[in-house]
Coordinates of C-alpha atoms in Angstrom, one line a residue:
Chain A
M24 CA 0.0 0.0 0.0
D25 CA 1.6 3.2 -1.2
L26 CA -0.2 6.2 0.4
S27 CA 0.4 9.9 -0.3
P28 CA 0.8 12.0 2.9
E29 CA -2.7 13.4 2.2
Q30 CA -4.2 9.9 2.0
M31 CA -2.3 8.9 5.1
A32 CA -3.5 11.9 7.1
A33 CA -7.1 11.2 6.0
R34 CA -6.9 7.6 7.2
L35 CA -5.2 8.6 10.4
G36 CA -8.0 11.1 11.1
A37 CA -10.7 8.4 10.6
F38 CA -8.7 6.0 12.8
V39 CA -8.2 8.5 15.7
A40 CA -11.9 9.6 15.5
R41 CA -13.0 5.9 15.8
E42 CA -10.7 5.3 18.7
A43 CA -11.7 8.5 20.5
G44 CA -15.4 7.9 19.9
L45 CA -15.8 10.9 17.6
E46 CA -17.2 11.6 14.1
T47 CA -14.6 11.6 11.3
Q48 CA -15.1 15.3 10.7
Q49 CA -14.4 16.1 14.3
V50 CA -10.7 15.1 13.9
A51 CA -8.2 17.1 11.9
I52 CA -4.7 15.8 11.2
E53 CA -2.1 18.5 10.7
G54 CA 1.6 18.7 9.9
L55 CA 2.2 15.0 9.1
R56 CA 5.9 14.5 8.5
R57 CA 8.4 11.7 8.5
L58 CA 11.1 12.0 11.2
A59 CA 14.7 10.8 10.8
G60 CA 15.9 7.8 12.8
G61 CA 14.3 4.6 13.6
S62 CA 16.5 2.6 11.2
S63 CA 14.2 -0.5 11.1
R64 CA 10.9 1.4 11.9
E65 CA 9.3 4.4 10.4
I66 CA 8.6 7.3 12.7
W67 CA 6.1 10.1 11.8
A68 CA 5.0 13.1 13.7
F69 CA 1.7 15.0 13.4
E70 CA -0.9 17.0 15.4
A71 CA -4.4 15.6 15.9
C72 CA -7.0 18.3 16.6
L73 CA -10.0 16.8 18.3
S74 CA -13.1 18.9 18.3
P75 CA -16.0 17.2 20.1
R76 CA -19.2 19.3 20.7
E77 CA -17.7 20.6 23.9
G78 CA -14.0 21.5 24.4
E79 CA -11.3 21.1 21.9
R80 CA -7.9 19.4 22.4
R81 CA -4.8 19.0 20.4
L82 CA -2.5 15.9 20.7
D83 CA 1.1 16.2 19.6
L84 CA 1.7 12.6 18.4
V85 CA 4.3 10.3 17.0
L86 CA 3.5 7.2 14.9
R87 CA 5.7 4.2 14.9
R88 CA 5.4 1.5 12.3
D89 CA 7.2 -1.1 10.2
P90 CA 8.0 0.2 6.8
P91 CA 5.3 -0.8 4.2
G92 CA 5.8 -4.3 3.0
R93 CA 7.8 -5.3 6.0
D94 CA 5.1 -5.8 8.6
E95 CA 6.6 -7.8 11.4
G96 CA 3.4 -7.6 13.3
G97 CA 5.1 -6.8 16.6
R98 CA 3.6 -3.3 17.0
D99 CA 0.7 -4.6 19.2
L100 CA 3.1 -6.3 21.7
E101 CA 5.4 -3.3 21.7
F102 CA 2.4 -1.1 22.4
R103 CA 1.4 -3.3 25.3
V104 CA 4.9 -3.3 26.8
V105 CA 5.1 0.6 26.5
S106 CA 1.7 0.8 28.1
A107 CA 2.8 -1.4 31.0
A108 CA 5.9 0.7 31.4
H109 CA 3.8 3.9 31.4
E110 CA 1.5 2.4 34.1
A111 CA 4.5 1.5 36.2
G112 CA 5.5 5.2 36.2
I113 CA 8.5 4.7 33.9
P114 CA 9.3 7.8 31.7
V115 CA 8.0 6.7 28.3
P116 CA 6.1 8.6 25.7
R117 CA 2.4 8.2 26.7
P118 CA 0.9 5.5 24.4
H119 CA -2.5 6.3 22.9
Y120 CA -3.8 3.9 20.3
C121 CA -2.6 0.8 18.5
C122 CA -3.8 -0.4 15.1
T123 CA -3.2 -3.9 13.8
D124 CA -5.6 -3.6 10.9
P125 CA -3.5 -3.5 7.7
E126 CA -6.4 -1.9 5.9
V127 CA -5.7 1.4 7.6
L128 CA -2.0 2.2 6.7
G129 CA -0.7 -1.1 5.2
T130 CA 1.3 -2.1 8.3
S131 CA 0.5 -2.1 12.0
F132 CA 1.3 1.0 14.0
Y133 CA 0.8 2.8 17.2
L134 CA 0.5 6.4 18.4
M135 CA 2.1 8.0 21.4
D136 CA 2.8 11.5 22.7
R137 CA 5.7 13.4 21.1
V138 CA 8.4 14.0 23.7
D139 CA 10.9 16.8 23.2
G140 CA 14.5 16.0 24.0
E141 CA 17.9 15.3 22.6
A142 CA 18.7 11.8 21.3
L143 CA 22.3 12.1 20.1
P144 CA 24.7 10.5 22.5
R145 CA 27.6 12.5 21.2
R146 CA 25.9 15.7 22.3
L147 CA 25.2 14.2 25.7
L148 CA 28.9 13.3 26.0
R149 CA 30.4 16.6 24.8
D150 CA 28.0 19.6 25.1
D151 CA 28.5 21.8 28.1
R152 CA 24.7 22.3 28.5
Y153 CA 24.4 18.6 29.4
E154 CA 26.9 18.7 32.3
R155 CA 24.2 18.2 34.9
T156 CA 22.6 15.4 32.8
R157 CA 25.9 13.6 32.6
R158 CA 26.2 13.6 36.4
A159 CA 22.6 12.4 36.9
L160 CA 22.6 9.9 34.2
V161 CA 23.9 6.7 35.8
P162 CA 21.6 6.8 38.9
Q163 CA 18.7 7.7 36.7
L164 CA 19.3 4.9 34.2
A165 CA 19.8 2.4 37.1
G166 CA 16.7 3.6 38.8
I167 CA 14.6 3.2 35.7
L168 CA 16.0 -0.3 35.1
V169 CA 14.9 -1.3 38.6
Q170 CA 11.4 -0.2 37.7
I171 CA 11.4 -2.1 34.4
H172 CA 12.7 -5.2 36.1
R173 CA 9.8 -5.0 38.7
I174 CA 7.1 -5.2 36.0
D175 CA 5.4 -8.6 36.2
P176 CA 6.4 -10.3 32.9
D177 CA 3.6 -12.9 33.3
Q178 CA 0.7 -10.4 33.4
P179 CA -1.8 -11.3 30.7
E180 CA -1.3 -7.9 29.0
L181 CA 2.3 -9.0 28.2
A182 CA 1.4 -12.4 26.7
G183 CA 3.6 -13.3 23.7
L184 CA 6.9 -11.8 24.9
P185 CA 9.9 -13.8 23.6
G186 CA 11.5 -15.9 26.4
G187 CA 8.2 -16.0 28.2
D188 CA 8.3 -19.8 28.3
A189 CA 9.7 -20.7 31.7
R190 CA 10.6 -24.4 31.1
P191 CA 12.9 -25.8 33.7
G192 CA 16.5 -25.9 32.4
A193 CA 15.8 -23.2 29.9
S194 CA 18.7 -20.7 29.6
P195 CA 18.0 -17.5 27.7
A196 CA 21.7 -16.7 28.0
R197 CA 22.8 -19.9 26.4
D198 CA 20.2 -19.6 23.6
E199 CA 21.3 -16.1 22.9
I200 CA 25.0 -17.1 22.6
E201 CA 24.2 -20.0 20.2
R202 CA 21.9 -17.8 18.1
V203 CA 24.8 -15.3 17.6
A204 CA 27.3 -18.0 17.0
E205 CA 25.1 -19.5 14.3
G206 CA 24.7 -16.0 12.7
I207 CA 28.5 -15.5 12.6
R208 CA 29.0 -19.0 11.2
V209 CA 26.6 -18.3 8.3
M210 CA 27.6 -14.8 7.5
A211 CA 31.2 -14.1 8.3
A212 CA 33.5 -13.8 5.2
E213 CA 36.7 -14.8 7.0
P214 CA 37.8 -16.7 10.1
H215 CA 37.7 -14.7 13.4
P216 CA 39.9 -16.3 16.0
V217 CA 38.9 -13.7 18.6
L218 CA 35.2 -14.6 18.2
E219 CA 36.0 -18.4 18.4
L220 CA 37.8 -17.8 21.6
A221 CA 35.0 -15.5 22.9
V222 CA 32.3 -18.0 22.3
R223 CA 34.1 -20.6 24.4
W224 CA 34.8 -18.1 27.1
L225 CA 31.1 -17.2 27.1
R226 CA 29.8 -20.8 27.2
E227 CA 32.0 -21.4 30.3
R228 CA 30.4 -18.4 32.1
V229 CA 26.7 -18.9 31.4
P230 CA 25.1 -17.9 34.7
E231 CA 23.8 -20.9 36.5
R232 CA 21.0 -19.0 38.2
S233 CA 19.4 -15.7 37.3
R234 CA 16.2 -13.9 38.0
R235 CA 13.5 -13.9 35.4
T236 CA 12.1 -10.5 34.7
L237 CA 10.9 -8.2 31.9
V238 CA 14.0 -7.1 30.0
H239 CA 14.0 -4.0 27.8
G240 CA 16.4 -5.6 25.4
D241 CA 18.0 -2.5 23.9
Y242 CA 18.7 -0.3 26.9
R243 CA 21.5 2.1 26.0
V244 CA 22.2 5.8 25.9
G245 CA 21.2 6.0 22.2
N246 CA 17.7 4.9 23.1
V247 CA 16.8 7.5 25.7
L248 CA 15.7 11.1 25.2
F249 CA 17.3 13.6 27.5
D250 CA 17.4 17.3 28.3
E251 CA 19.4 19.6 30.6
D252 CA 17.8 17.9 33.6
G253 CA 18.3 14.3 32.8
V254 CA 16.4 11.4 31.2
R255 CA 13.0 12.5 29.6
S256 CA 12.0 9.2 28.0
V257 CA 13.0 5.6 27.4
L258 CA 12.4 4.6 23.7
D259 CA 12.6 1.6 21.5
W260 CA 10.9 -1.2 23.3
E261 CA 10.7 -3.4 20.3
L262 CA 13.2 -5.9 21.6
A263 CA 11.6 -6.3 25.0
K264 CA 11.5 -9.9 26.3
V265 CA 11.6 -12.1 29.4
G266 CA 15.1 -12.9 30.6
D267 CA 17.9 -12.2 33.0
P268 CA 17.7 -8.5 34.2
V269 CA 21.5 -8.3 34.2
E270 CA 21.4 -8.5 30.4
D271 CA 20.1 -4.8 30.4
L272 CA 22.9 -3.7 32.7
G273 CA 25.6 -5.5 30.6
W274 CA 24.2 -4.0 27.3
L275 CA 24.4 -0.6 28.9
C276 CA 28.1 -1.1 29.5
T277 CA 28.9 -2.5 26.1
K278 CA 31.8 -0.7 24.5
A279 CA 30.0 0.2 21.3
W280 CA 27.8 2.7 23.2
R281 CA 30.7 4.7 24.7
F282 CA 31.5 6.7 21.6
G283 CA 35.2 7.0 22.3
S284 CA 34.8 7.8 26.0
P285 CA 36.8 5.8 28.6
H286 CA 33.8 5.5 30.9
A287 CA 32.1 2.1 30.7
V288 CA 28.4 3.1 31.2
G289 CA 27.3 4.9 28.1
G290 CA 30.5 7.0 28.2
V291 CA 29.5 8.7 31.4
G292 CA 30.1 6.5 34.5
S293 CA 31.7 3.4 35.8
R294 CA 30.4 -0.2 36.2
E295 CA 30.8 0.1 40.0
E296 CA 28.7 3.2 40.0
L297 CA 26.1 1.5 37.9
L298 CA 25.9 -1.6 40.2
S299 CA 25.7 0.4 43.4
A300 CA 23.1 2.8 42.0
Y301 CA 21.1 -0.2 40.8
A302 CA 21.2 -1.8 44.3
Y303 CA 20.5 1.6 46.0
A304 CA 17.4 2.0 43.9
G305 CA 16.1 -1.4 45.2
G306 CA 17.5 -3.7 42.6
D307 CA 19.5 -7.0 43.3
E308 CA 23.1 -7.0 44.2
V309 CA 24.8 -8.0 41.0
D310 CA 28.1 -9.9 40.9
P311 CA 30.6 -8.0 38.7
E312 CA 31.4 -11.3 36.9
H313 CA 27.8 -11.7 36.0
L314 CA 27.8 -8.2 34.6
R315 CA 31.0 -8.9 32.7
F316 CA 29.4 -12.0 31.1
W317 CA 26.5 -9.9 29.8
E318 CA 28.8 -7.1 28.7
A319 CA 30.7 -9.6 26.7
V320 CA 27.5 -11.1 25.2
G321 CA 26.8 -7.5 24.2
S322 CA 30.1 -7.1 22.3
Y323 CA 29.6 -10.6 20.8
K324 CA 26.2 -9.4 19.5
V325 CA 27.7 -6.2 18.2
A326 CA 30.3 -8.2 16.2
L327 CA 27.4 -10.1 14.6
V328 CA 25.6 -6.9 13.7
F329 CA 28.7 -5.6 11.9
I330 CA 29.2 -9.0 10.2
Q331 CA 25.6 -9.0 9.1
Q332 CA 25.6 -5.5 7.7
S333 CA 28.8 -6.2 5.8
W334 CA 27.1 -9.4 4.5
V335 CA 24.1 -7.5 3.3
Y336 CA 26.4 -5.3 1.3
R337 CA 28.7 -8.0 0.0
T338 CA 25.8 -10.2 -1.2
G339 CA 24.4 -7.2 -3.2
R340 CA 21.2 -7.0 -1.2
V341 CA 21.7 -3.3 -0.3
R342 CA 24.6 -1.4 -2.0
S343 CA 24.9 1.2 0.6
L344 CA 28.2 3.0 1.4
E345 CA 27.4 3.0 5.1
L346 CA 26.8 -0.8 5.2
A347 CA 30.0 -1.3 3.2
S348 CA 32.1 0.5 5.8
L349 CA 30.6 -1.4 8.8
G350 CA 32.5 -4.6 8.1
R351 CA 35.7 -2.9 9.2
R352 CA 34.1 -2.1 12.6
I353 CA 34.1 -5.8 13.6
A354 CA 37.6 -5.1 15.0
E355 CA 36.1 -2.7 17.6
A356 CA 33.9 -5.5 19.0
E357 CA 36.9 -7.9 18.9
D358 CA 38.9 -5.3 20.8
A359 CA 36.2 -5.1 23.5
L360 CA 36.0 -8.9 23.8
L361 CA 39.7 -9.2 24.1
E362 CA 39.7 -6.7 26.9
L363 CA 37.1 -8.6 28.8
M364 CA 38.8 -12.0 28.3
E365 CA 42.2 -10.5 29.4
E366 CA 40.5 -9.2 32.6
S367 CA 39.1 -12.7 33.4
P368 CA 41.2 -15.2 31.5
Chain B
M291 CA 56.2 2.6 -11.7
N292 CA 53.4 5.2 -11.6
D293 CA 54.1 8.8 -11.2
E294 CA 53.5 10.8 -8.0
P295 CA 51.3 11.5 -6.2
S296 CA 51.1 8.0 -4.7
A297 CA 47.9 6.2 -4.3
P298 CA 47.5 7.1 -0.6
D299 CA 48.2 10.8 -1.4
L300 CA 45.5 10.7 -4.1
L301 CA 43.0 9.2 -1.7
R302 CA 43.8 11.8 0.9
A303 CA 43.0 14.5 -1.8
V304 CA 39.6 12.8 -2.2
E305 CA 39.2 12.7 1.5
R306 CA 39.9 16.5 1.7
F307 CA 37.4 17.2 -1.1
L308 CA 34.7 15.1 0.6
E309 CA 35.3 16.6 4.1
R310 CA 35.6 20.2 3.1
D311 CA 33.6 20.7 -0.1
A312 CA 31.1 17.9 -0.4
V313 CA 30.0 17.9 3.3
A314 CA 29.5 21.7 3.2
G315 CA 27.5 21.6 0.1
L316 CA 25.2 18.7 1.1
D317 CA 22.6 18.1 3.7
G318 CA 20.7 15.2 5.3
V319 CA 21.5 11.7 4.2
A320 CA 23.9 12.8 1.4
R321 CA 25.9 14.9 3.9
F322 CA 26.2 11.9 6.2
H323 CA 27.3 9.7 3.4
A324 CA 29.9 12.2 2.3
R325 CA 31.4 12.0 5.8
V326 CA 31.3 8.2 5.7
A327 CA 33.0 8.3 2.3
A328 CA 35.7 10.6 3.6
N329 CA 36.4 8.1 6.4
V330 CA 36.4 5.2 4.0
V331 CA 39.0 6.6 1.6
A332 CA 41.2 7.6 4.5
M333 CA 40.9 4.0 5.7
V334 CA 41.9 2.6 2.3
A335 CA 44.9 5.0 2.3
R336 CA 46.1 3.7 5.7
E337 CA 45.6 0.1 4.5
I338 CA 47.7 0.6 1.5
E339 CA 50.5 2.0 3.6
T340 CA 50.4 -0.7 6.4
E341 CA 49.1 -3.9 4.7
A342 CA 52.5 -5.5 4.0
E343 CA 53.8 -4.8 7.5
H344 CA 50.6 -5.9 9.2
A345 CA 50.4 -9.1 7.1
R346 CA 54.0 -10.0 7.9
R347 CA 53.4 -9.5 11.7
E348 CA 50.2 -11.6 11.6
W349 CA 51.9 -14.3 9.5
E350 CA 54.8 -14.6 11.9
G351 CA 52.5 -14.7 14.9
L352 CA 50.4 -17.5 13.3
A353 CA 53.6 -19.4 12.4
A354 CA 54.7 -19.4 16.0
L355 CA 51.4 -20.4 17.4
L356 CA 50.8 -23.2 14.8
G357 CA 54.4 -24.3 14.5
E358 CA 54.1 -24.0 10.7
E359 CA 56.8 -23.0 8.3
G360 CA 56.5 -21.3 4.9
A361 CA 56.9 -17.9 3.3
L362 CA 54.2 -15.3 3.1
P363 CA 53.2 -14.8 -0.6
E364 CA 54.3 -11.7 -2.4
T365 CA 51.0 -10.1 -3.6
P366 CA 48.3 -8.7 -1.3
A367 CA 45.6 -11.0 -2.7
L368 CA 47.6 -14.2 -2.1
R369 CA 48.7 -12.9 1.3
R370 CA 45.0 -12.6 2.2
E371 CA 44.3 -16.2 1.1
A372 CA 47.3 -17.5 3.0
L373 CA 46.5 -15.6 6.1
A374 CA 42.8 -16.8 6.0
R375 CA 44.0 -20.4 5.7
R376 CA 46.2 -20.1 8.7
N377 CA 43.6 -18.3 10.7
E378 CA 41.1 -21.1 9.9
A379 CA 43.7 -23.6 11.2
L380 CA 44.0 -21.5 14.3
C381 CA 40.2 -21.4 14.7
E382 CA 40.2 -25.2 14.6
R383 CA 42.7 -25.4 17.4
I384 CA 40.6 -23.0 19.4
R385 CA 37.5 -25.1 18.8
A386 CA 39.4 -28.2 19.9
G387 CA 40.0 -26.5 23.2
E388 CA 43.8 -26.2 22.8
A389 CA 43.8 -22.6 23.9
D390 CA 41.4 -22.9 26.8
T391 CA 44.2 -22.8 29.4
G392 CA 48.0 -22.8 29.7
A393 CA 50.8 -21.3 27.7
M394 CA 48.9 -21.5 24.4
R395 CA 46.2 -19.2 25.9
G396 CA 48.6 -16.5 26.9
A397 CA 50.5 -16.6 23.6
L398 CA 47.2 -16.6 21.7
L399 CA 45.8 -13.6 23.6
A400 CA 49.0 -11.7 23.0
H401 CA 48.9 -12.5 19.3
L402 CA 45.3 -11.5 18.9
R403 CA 45.9 -8.3 20.8
G404 CA 48.5 -7.4 18.2
T405 CA 46.4 -8.3 15.1
V406 CA 43.3 -6.5 16.5
A407 CA 45.5 -3.4 17.3
D408 CA 46.8 -3.5 13.7
K409 CA 43.2 -3.8 12.3
L410 CA 42.1 -0.8 14.5
E411 CA 45.1 1.2 13.3
V412 CA 43.6 1.0 9.8
S413 CA 39.9 1.2 10.6
F414 CA 39.9 3.4 13.6
P415 CA 43.2 5.2 14.4
P416 CA 43.6 6.7 17.9
R417 CA 43.5 10.3 16.7
E418 CA 40.0 9.7 15.4
R419 CA 38.7 7.8 18.4
D420 CA 37.8 10.8 20.4
A421 CA 37.5 13.4 17.7
G422 CA 33.7 13.3 18.0
K423 CA 33.3 12.8 14.3
T424 CA 29.7 12.1 13.4
G425 CA 30.5 10.5 10.1
R426 CA 31.6 7.2 11.6
A427 CA 28.8 4.9 10.6

């Protein structure tokens, strides 16, 4: 379905009217525009002007959807996860309506409040105006994680989350490692001794016991909106799942998200600060070895992402300059893995 | 023998054009891609200058770890093939558990530290690491 912006606005107007219990002519959609970012999802912004018989209100909204023709059907689950986070008092854009009917826009989508804020980690790390934000960031990110990990992953509203099957003997950590290893085996163009060594190191360290909670799945500085006072909003819940909460802490420490800074946590703080802030906010005491394991899984996954992007280029699927250059970044993930293996040989 | 400027010098001229002129004259996605392009040609220039030395170091490290003799081929393409074969042999040893502990592990980590540092010198030299460039994809 290829819609012009005008057609898209008209359909959105009818959808919002239906959801809000209004007549179609009582809703006007204004300023519909596509926003940059959201590499695998399309993001649009617009204003919805609702004019019932009494009172008028304007909603500043963002629409998130799979690109046309690539409906992965997960928007409904993502919407339910964001709704649960919103109810738990976690700073997320307030979710409004979700639409799984492909007749409306071609792919499923949901609508949420538009939140102002900066999203570029490099500005966070370098601009003077974010000095206060940098100091507040580690405790804030840790506190929000504690709240996320307290959400009941077995509530009926979250049915269908990956990893939700709690069979005895199941190990989400082991499954994750083997999934990445298989991806590397299939797509890597050349042998990678560092990655061979890393996968053995990881298999040896799979945590025997871990808690089972809701996991954000992509918790890093690049996925939060911030301003001069700190975190405004946690975004990108599409990889949410049930698993080991330490995975979110480890991913937050993964070297790829430090943007050249020597500080482990998103380029602004240390692992020790993160773990003590997490415990202070009411989270579990986390063994640094357990954190190191998940940080290494993070860099192992980052290696696969670069291998995969280079593969997409090399096999001629997408001839993009950006993808072409990413294969050379595998070395950065290898460097991070070596560092972790040297610390704990 | 080709005349001057050398291949790396020509690539650096392209890098300068991309960084100074193309980036300034473009916006949005094209501007971003111009930055990426500038980084890519600079990377290729560094690879041309360092490939023979890096290949020799990696070859010698692999020879010591594997206990294999043999000369490194003369041309870059054959060097890549030969290095890939030895790296595959090394991967088999790792998969067989030979580097899980002991002297082999220490020697292997030291070797890999060197090869990764060489790769990073090409793809991500220290002077760029903290330069805050936004064009790094």
